Amino acid sequence: MNKLLKTLPEGDLSIGHCNNSTKWFITINQKQHYLKKSEIGLAKKLALKKYVKLKIKALEASLAEIKLHETKTTKAQVALNNLLNDNAYIELLSDYLGKLKSEATVWANADYPKNTKHPESLVHPTVGGLMVRSKSESMIAIALSEQQIPFRYENLITNQIYLGENLIATFETSDCPLDYQSINNKINQFLK
């Protein structure tokens, strides 16, 4: 977006509305000039410039919100990890944590709405006889199982699912394939 912004013309567009007609104005160095209809190309570029500027601001605001949320989450997670690394607390919480583990296992094994498209693509075996679509998904399933984290494969996504809050996404390219260490880092970051 910033690269695109640098390629756009100087000035800012404003639009005046009067009855059923509109007029375009360009402001450069605090001087406003009327744009003729024949200058639609310039008007389009200035409209794009305004859009890009607003989009950048919206993205920056979202990023700031995510960073703030991340900081709060990290502090809370560190405090929780410290508690769970203390055997004295674990001993006192063992009844409750044991119950949670059994509830999580029941949840993972219960029926749930699944993606039923292209079952022929489920060709990679993984833990517990589960068949998945890719080697990366198989590595993820194995890593989750090794760390005793219950999961559901290809559960249909419903409302109230938000990336970074209760949905973790991984991405890979041929230049940067997903590896086992990256998967474990994500698990330790978000699920431990």
Coordinates of C-alpha atoms in Angstrom, one line a residue:
M1 CA 0.0 0.0 0.0
N2 CA 2.8 2.4 0.8
K3 CA 4.5 1.6 -2.5
L4 CA 1.3 2.3 -4.3
L5 CA 0.8 5.5 -2.4
K6 CA 4.2 6.8 -3.7
T7 CA 3.1 6.3 -7.3
L8 CA -0.1 8.4 -7.0
P9 CA -0.3 12.1 -7.9
E10 CA 0.2 15.0 -5.6
G11 CA -2.9 16.5 -4.0
D12 CA -6.1 15.4 -2.2
L13 CA -9.5 14.9 -3.7
S14 CA -12.7 16.2 -2.3
I15 CA -16.2 15.8 -3.8
G16 CA -19.0 18.3 -3.6
H17 CA -22.5 16.9 -3.8
C18 CA -25.3 19.2 -5.0
N19 CA -28.7 17.7 -5.9
N20 CA -28.0 14.9 -8.4
S21 CA -24.6 16.1 -9.5
T22 CA -21.1 15.9 -8.1
K23 CA -18.0 18.1 -8.6
W24 CA -14.5 17.0 -8.0
F25 CA -11.9 19.3 -6.4
I26 CA -8.1 18.8 -5.9
T27 CA -6.3 20.5 -3.1
I28 CA -2.6 21.1 -3.4
N29 CA -0.7 23.3 -0.9
Q30 CA -3.9 24.4 0.7
K31 CA -5.3 25.6 -2.6
Q32 CA -8.4 24.0 -4.0
H33 CA -9.0 23.7 -7.8
Y34 CA -12.0 22.4 -9.7
L35 CA -11.4 19.2 -11.8
K36 CA -13.2 19.0 -15.1
K37 CA -15.1 15.9 -16.1
S38 CA -12.4 15.4 -18.8
E39 CA -9.9 14.9 -15.9
I40 CA -11.6 11.7 -14.7
G41 CA -8.3 9.9 -14.9
L42 CA -6.7 12.2 -12.3
A43 CA -9.9 12.1 -10.2
K44 CA -9.7 8.3 -10.2
K45 CA -6.1 8.3 -9.1
L46 CA -6.8 10.8 -6.3
A47 CA -9.8 8.7 -5.2
L48 CA -7.5 5.7 -5.1
K49 CA -5.0 7.8 -3.1
K50 CA -7.6 8.7 -0.5
Y51 CA -8.7 5.1 -0.3
V52 CA -5.1 3.8 0.2
K53 CA -4.4 6.4 2.9
L54 CA -7.5 5.5 4.8
K55 CA -6.8 1.7 4.3
I56 CA -3.3 2.2 5.7
K57 CA -4.7 4.0 8.7
A58 CA -7.2 1.3 9.3
L59 CA -4.5 -1.4 9.0
E60 CA -2.2 0.4 11.3
A61 CA -5.0 0.8 13.9
S62 CA -5.7 -2.9 13.6
L63 CA -2.1 -3.8 14.0
A64 CA -1.8 -1.5 17.1
E65 CA -4.9 -3.2 18.5
I66 CA -3.4 -6.6 17.9
K67 CA 0.0 -5.7 19.4
L68 CA -1.8 -4.3 22.5
H69 CA -3.9 -7.5 22.7
E70 CA -0.8 -9.5 22.2
T71 CA 1.0 -7.7 25.0
K72 CA -1.9 -8.2 27.4
T73 CA -2.2 -11.9 26.3
T74 CA 1.6 -12.4 26.7
K75 CA 1.7 -11.0 30.2
A76 CA -1.3 -13.1 31.2
Q77 CA 0.1 -16.2 29.6
V78 CA 3.5 -15.7 31.4
A79 CA 1.7 -15.4 34.7
L80 CA -0.3 -18.5 33.9
N81 CA 2.8 -20.5 32.8
N82 CA 4.6 -19.5 36.0
L83 CA 1.7 -20.8 38.1
L84 CA 1.5 -24.1 36.0
N85 CA 5.3 -24.6 36.4
D86 CA 5.0 -24.5 40.2
N87 CA 4.4 -28.1 41.4
A88 CA 2.8 -26.9 44.6
Y89 CA 0.0 -25.2 42.5
I90 CA -0.3 -28.2 40.2
E91 CA -0.8 -30.5 43.2
L92 CA -3.6 -28.2 44.5
L93 CA -5.2 -27.9 41.1
S94 CA -4.8 -31.6 40.0
D95 CA -8.5 -32.5 40.6
Y96 CA -9.7 -29.6 38.5
L97 CA -7.0 -30.0 35.7
G98 CA -7.7 -33.7 35.5
K99 CA -11.4 -33.0 35.0
L100 CA -10.5 -30.5 32.3
K101 CA -8.3 -33.0 30.4
S102 CA -11.1 -35.6 30.4
E103 CA -13.7 -33.0 29.3
A104 CA -11.3 -31.9 26.5
T105 CA -10.9 -35.6 25.4
V106 CA -14.7 -36.0 25.3
W107 CA -14.9 -32.8 23.2
A108 CA -12.3 -33.9 20.8
N109 CA -14.0 -37.3 20.3
A110 CA -17.6 -36.0 20.0
D111 CA -19.3 -35.7 16.6
Y112 CA -18.9 -32.2 15.0
P113 CA -19.7 -30.7 11.6
K114 CA -16.8 -31.4 9.3
N115 CA -15.8 -30.3 5.8
T116 CA -17.1 -33.0 3.6
K117 CA -15.7 -31.6 0.3
H118 CA -13.2 -33.7 -1.6
P119 CA -12.8 -36.7 0.7
E120 CA -10.5 -38.3 -2.0
S121 CA -7.9 -35.7 -0.9
L122 CA -7.6 -37.2 2.5
V123 CA -4.5 -39.3 1.7
H124 CA -2.0 -38.6 4.5
P125 CA -2.3 -40.9 7.5
T126 CA -1.6 -39.5 11.0
V127 CA -2.3 -40.3 14.6
G128 CA -5.3 -42.4 15.7
G129 CA -6.1 -43.4 12.1
L130 CA -7.0 -39.8 11.1
M131 CA -6.5 -39.1 7.4
V132 CA -5.5 -35.5 6.4
R133 CA -4.9 -33.6 3.2
S134 CA -1.3 -32.7 3.5
K135 CA 2.0 -33.6 5.1
S136 CA 2.0 -30.3 7.0
E137 CA -1.5 -31.1 8.5
S138 CA -0.1 -34.5 9.5
M139 CA 2.8 -32.9 11.3
I140 CA 0.4 -30.5 13.1
A141 CA -1.8 -33.4 14.2
I142 CA 1.2 -35.4 15.4
A143 CA 2.6 -32.4 17.3
L144 CA -0.7 -31.7 19.0
S145 CA -1.1 -35.3 20.0
E146 CA 2.4 -35.5 21.3
Q147 CA 1.7 -32.5 23.6
Q148 CA -1.7 -34.0 24.5
I149 CA -3.7 -31.2 23.1
P150 CA -7.1 -32.3 21.8
F151 CA -8.1 -31.0 18.4
R152 CA -10.7 -31.3 15.7
Y153 CA -9.7 -31.7 12.0
E154 CA -11.5 -29.6 9.5
N155 CA -14.2 -28.5 11.9
L156 CA -16.6 -26.2 10.0
I157 CA -15.8 -22.6 10.9
T158 CA -18.8 -20.8 12.5
N159 CA -19.2 -17.2 13.7
Q160 CA -17.3 -16.1 16.8
I161 CA -14.0 -17.5 15.3
Y162 CA -11.3 -14.9 15.1
L163 CA -7.8 -15.2 13.8
G164 CA -5.3 -14.7 16.6
E165 CA -7.9 -15.1 19.3
N166 CA -9.3 -18.6 19.0
L167 CA -8.1 -19.5 15.5
I168 CA -4.4 -20.2 14.8
A169 CA -3.4 -20.2 11.1
T170 CA -0.2 -21.5 9.6
F171 CA 1.1 -20.7 6.1
E172 CA 3.8 -22.1 3.9
T173 CA 5.3 -21.6 0.5
S174 CA 7.7 -23.7 -1.5
D175 CA 10.5 -21.3 -0.4
C176 CA 9.4 -21.4 3.2
P177 CA 7.8 -24.8 4.0
L178 CA 6.2 -25.5 7.4
D179 CA 8.5 -27.5 9.6
Y180 CA 8.1 -29.3 12.9
Q181 CA 9.9 -26.7 14.9
S182 CA 7.6 -23.9 13.6
I183 CA 4.6 -26.0 14.6
N184 CA 5.9 -26.6 18.1
N185 CA 6.7 -22.9 18.4
K186 CA 3.1 -22.0 17.6
I187 CA 1.8 -24.6 20.0
N188 CA 4.1 -23.3 22.8
Q189 CA 3.1 -19.7 21.9
F190 CA -0.6 -20.1 21.8
L191 CA -1.6 -23.4 23.5
K192 CA 0.8 -23.9 26.4

